[in-house]
Amino acid sequence: MESHEGSMRKAAMARNAYSDYLNLSELLTLQQPRTGIQDGAVRASEHFFIVVHQSAELLLTQVIDDLRTVLRDCDAHQPDLADAETRLRRACGVVDLICRHVQVLEHLPREHFLAFRDRLGRARAGGSEQFAELFALAGAGGERSLLAVAIDRAVPWGGAQAEQVREALESLGRELRRWQLTHVALVERMIGDEPGTAGSAGAAWLRSRIGPPSAHSSNPSATPSLGVAASPETAA
């Protein structure tokens, strides 16, 4: 029968393996609020703000990796349709999770955010290189996306698998639009129509980047935006 000390040693080894695999010793030191420790409540809220944004950026690495792969394979005219659908649907799931990251910020007291907002300096969500790439790949504000164009060129119309790929891309567009709407609602709650950090137009600019709902319709005759192009056989 294993001794208590032996069990504890094995548990410690398992924890170390887990920590080492995930680089937790480094990861968990990256949250560094600028609010002083003397203002504990605001500092805790700033820590919460940092954790939410850092975890969203981590999740975005997976989305971008998947979308880059689909784009690369389509550009090479060698798309694996089953893999493309898997990656697009995974991207949908992760964007849904990122949307819930925005929703959890409802638990950030507005007065706390306003108290540490000046400490952000010129940092703003619009400065995220990963979000910029995400919208370049998947589209925003009525623009045709790089993925939509690539899929139209590489994936023949017709066939169940091809339609599943297109439907998955449209689903991703809808999830992105939901994230945009949720983000605008949060910004409006926090700062109203005031200018954003670093002098941006704030909520007004964010609203201008949201495409129409019809852009995400699975109807092939719908006006394209974040989704794929209308089928050449059915387009008006």
Short mmCIF file of N, CA, C and O in Angstrom, two decimals, residues 173-222:
data_model
loop_
_atom_site.label_atom_id
_atom_site.label_comp_id
_atom_site.label_asym_id
_atom_site.label_seq_id
_atom_site.Cartn_x
_atom_site.Cartn_y
_atom_site.Cartn_z
N GLY A 173 -19.40 34.36 -39.37
CA GLY A 173 -19.78 35.76 -39.56
C GLY A 173 -20.83 36.21 -38.56
O GLY A 173 -20.75 37.31 -38.01
N ARG A 174 -21.81 35.35 -38.32
CA ARG A 174 -22.84 35.70 -37.34
C ARG A 174 -22.27 35.82 -35.93
O ARG A 174 -22.67 36.71 -35.17
N GLU A 175 -21.34 34.92 -35.58
CA GLU A 175 -20.72 35.00 -34.25
C GLU A 175 -19.90 36.28 -34.10
O GLU A 175 -19.92 36.92 -33.05
N LEU A 176 -19.20 36.66 -35.16
CA LEU A 176 -18.41 37.90 -35.11
C LEU A 176 -19.32 39.11 -34.96
O LEU A 176 -19.01 40.05 -34.22
N ARG A 177 -20.45 39.10 -35.66
CA ARG A 177 -21.38 40.22 -35.55
C ARG A 177 -21.96 40.29 -34.14
O ARG A 177 -22.12 41.37 -33.57
N ARG A 178 -22.24 39.13 -33.54
CA ARG A 178 -22.75 39.11 -32.17
C ARG A 178 -21.71 39.66 -31.20
O ARG A 178 -22.02 40.41 -30.27
N TRP A 179 -20.43 39.30 -31.44
CA TRP A 179 -19.36 39.86 -30.60
C TRP A 179 -19.32 41.37 -30.74
O TRP A 179 -19.18 42.09 -29.74
N GLN A 180 -19.42 41.88 -31.99
CA GLN A 180 -19.38 43.32 -32.20
C GLN A 180 -20.52 44.02 -31.45
O GLN A 180 -20.32 45.05 -30.79
N LEU A 181 -21.73 43.48 -31.54
CA LEU A 181 -22.88 44.09 -30.87
C LEU A 181 -22.70 44.07 -29.35
O LEU A 181 -23.02 45.05 -28.66
N THR A 182 -22.18 42.96 -28.83
CA THR A 182 -21.96 42.85 -27.39
C THR A 182 -20.89 43.84 -26.94
O THR A 182 -21.01 44.48 -25.88
N HIS A 183 -19.84 43.98 -27.75
CA HIS A 183 -18.76 44.92 -27.42
C HIS A 183 -19.26 46.36 -27.42
O HIS A 183 -18.93 47.14 -26.52
N VAL A 184 -20.06 46.72 -28.42
CA VAL A 184 -20.61 48.08 -28.48
C VAL A 184 -21.45 48.35 -27.24
O VAL A 184 -21.35 49.43 -26.63
N ALA A 185 -22.29 47.38 -26.85
CA ALA A 185 -23.15 47.58 -25.67
C ALA A 185 -22.30 47.81 -24.43
O ALA A 185 -22.63 48.65 -23.58
N LEU A 186 -21.19 47.07 -24.31
CA LEU A 186 -20.31 47.25 -23.15
C LEU A 186 -19.67 48.64 -23.17
O LEU A 186 -19.64 49.33 -22.14
N VAL A 187 -19.17 49.06 -24.34
CA VAL A 187 -18.53 50.37 -24.44
C VAL A 187 -19.53 51.48 -24.12
O VAL A 187 -19.20 52.45 -23.42
N GLU A 188 -20.74 51.35 -24.62
CA GLU A 188 -21.77 52.36 -24.34
C GLU A 188 -22.07 52.43 -22.85
O GLU A 188 -22.30 53.51 -22.30
N ARG A 189 -22.08 51.27 -22.19
CA ARG A 189 -22.34 51.28 -20.74
C ARG A 189 -21.20 51.93 -19.98
O ARG A 189 -21.42 52.66 -19.00
N MET A 190 -19.98 51.71 -20.46
CA MET A 190 -18.82 52.22 -19.74
C MET A 190 -18.56 53.70 -20.00
O MET A 190 -18.27 54.46 -19.06
N ILE A 191 -18.63 54.14 -21.26
CA ILE A 191 -18.23 55.53 -21.57
C ILE A 191 -19.28 56.30 -22.35
O ILE A 191 -19.06 57.46 -22.71
N GLY A 192 -20.41 55.68 -22.68
CA GLY A 192 -21.43 56.37 -23.46
C GLY A 192 -20.91 56.74 -24.84
O GLY A 192 -20.28 55.92 -25.51
N ASP A 193 -21.15 57.97 -25.26
CA ASP A 193 -20.67 58.42 -26.57
C ASP A 193 -19.40 59.26 -26.47
O ASP A 193 -19.06 59.99 -27.40
N GLU A 194 -18.70 59.16 -25.35
CA GLU A 194 -17.43 59.87 -25.21
C GLU A 194 -16.39 59.26 -26.15
O GLU A 194 -16.51 58.10 -26.57
N PRO A 195 -15.33 60.01 -26.48
CA PRO A 195 -14.25 59.45 -27.31
C PRO A 195 -13.62 58.25 -26.61
O PRO A 195 -13.56 58.18 -25.39
N GLY A 196 -13.15 57.31 -27.42
CA GLY A 196 -12.50 56.14 -26.87
C GLY A 196 -11.08 56.45 -26.44
O GLY A 196 -10.57 57.56 -26.60
N THR A 197 -10.43 55.43 -25.86
CA THR A 197 -9.04 55.56 -25.47
C THR A 197 -8.19 55.88 -26.69
O THR A 197 -8.46 55.41 -27.79
N ALA A 198 -7.19 56.70 -26.53
CA ALA A 198 -6.28 57.10 -27.60
C ALA A 198 -6.96 57.97 -28.65
O ALA A 198 -6.49 58.10 -29.78
N GLY A 199 -8.14 58.56 -28.28
CA GLY A 199 -8.76 59.53 -29.17
C GLY A 199 -9.65 58.96 -30.25
O GLY A 199 -10.08 59.69 -31.15
N SER A 200 -9.96 57.67 -30.22
CA SER A 200 -10.86 57.09 -31.22
C SER A 200 -12.28 57.62 -30.99
O SER A 200 -12.57 58.23 -29.97
N ALA A 201 -13.16 57.34 -31.96
CA ALA A 201 -14.54 57.83 -31.86
C ALA A 201 -15.39 56.97 -30.93
O ALA A 201 -16.59 57.20 -30.81
N GLY A 202 -14.80 55.98 -30.30
CA GLY A 202 -15.51 55.18 -29.31
C GLY A 202 -16.62 54.34 -29.90
O GLY A 202 -16.48 53.72 -30.95
N ALA A 203 -17.76 54.33 -29.20
CA ALA A 203 -18.88 53.48 -29.59
C ALA A 203 -19.39 53.80 -30.99
O ALA A 203 -19.81 52.91 -31.73
N ALA A 204 -19.33 55.07 -31.39
CA ALA A 204 -19.82 55.45 -32.72
C ALA A 204 -19.02 54.75 -33.82
O ALA A 204 -19.58 54.26 -34.81
N TRP A 205 -17.70 54.70 -33.65
CA TRP A 205 -16.86 54.02 -34.65
C TRP A 205 -17.14 52.53 -34.65
O TRP A 205 -17.23 51.91 -35.70
N LEU A 206 -17.29 51.95 -33.45
CA LEU A 206 -17.57 50.52 -33.36
C LEU A 206 -18.88 50.18 -34.06
O LEU A 206 -18.97 49.17 -34.78
N ARG A 207 -19.91 51.03 -33.86
CA ARG A 207 -21.20 50.78 -34.53
C ARG A 207 -21.06 50.83 -36.04
O ARG A 207 -21.71 50.09 -36.77
N SER A 208 -20.19 51.72 -36.53
CA SER A 208 -20.03 51.87 -37.98
C SER A 208 -19.39 50.66 -38.63
O SER A 208 -19.45 50.49 -39.85
N ARG A 209 -18.76 49.80 -37.82
CA ARG A 209 -18.06 48.62 -38.35
C ARG A 209 -18.94 47.37 -38.35
O ARG A 209 -18.46 46.30 -38.70
N ILE A 210 -20.19 47.50 -37.95
CA ILE A 210 -21.08 46.33 -37.87
C ILE A 210 -21.88 46.22 -39.15
O ILE A 210 -22.60 47.15 -39.53
N GLY A 211 -21.78 45.10 -39.82
CA GLY A 211 -22.51 44.87 -41.06
C GLY A 211 -23.96 44.54 -40.80
O GLY A 211 -24.36 44.26 -39.66
N PRO A 212 -24.80 44.53 -41.84
CA PRO A 212 -26.23 44.23 -41.68
C PRO A 212 -26.45 42.75 -41.38
O PRO A 212 -25.66 41.90 -41.80
N PRO A 213 -27.54 42.40 -40.68
CA PRO A 213 -27.82 40.99 -40.37
C PRO A 213 -27.94 40.13 -41.62
O PRO A 213 -27.57 38.96 -41.61
N SER A 214 -28.45 40.67 -42.73
CA SER A 214 -28.63 39.89 -43.95
C SER A 214 -27.31 39.37 -44.49
O SER A 214 -27.28 38.41 -45.27
N ALA A 215 -26.21 39.99 -44.07
CA ALA A 215 -24.91 39.55 -44.56
C ALA A 215 -24.57 38.15 -44.09
O ALA A 215 -23.73 37.48 -44.67
N HIS A 216 -25.28 37.68 -43.04
CA HIS A 216 -24.94 36.39 -42.47
C HIS A 216 -25.99 35.33 -42.79
O HIS A 216 -25.97 34.24 -42.24
N SER A 217 -26.90 35.65 -43.67
CA SER A 217 -27.95 34.70 -44.02
C SER A 217 -27.37 33.52 -44.77
O SER A 217 -26.44 33.64 -45.55
N SER A 218 -27.96 32.32 -44.54
CA SER A 218 -27.54 31.14 -45.30
C SER A 218 -28.20 31.10 -46.66
O SER A 218 -27.91 30.24 -47.48
N ASN A 219 -29.09 32.06 -46.91
CA ASN A 219 -29.73 32.16 -48.22
C ASN A 219 -28.69 32.60 -49.24
O ASN A 219 -28.11 33.67 -49.11
N PRO A 220 -28.42 31.80 -50.28
CA PRO A 220 -27.36 32.15 -51.21
C PRO A 220 -27.61 33.43 -51.98
O PRO A 220 -26.69 33.99 -52.57
N SER A 221 -28.84 33.93 -52.00
CA SER A 221 -29.11 35.17 -52.73
C SER A 221 -28.97 36.40 -51.84
O SER A 221 -29.15 37.51 -52.30
N ALA A 222 -28.62 36.18 -50.56
CA ALA A 222 -28.47 37.32 -49.64
C ALA A 222 -27.24 38.13 -50.01
O ALA A 222 -26.28 37.62 -50.56
#
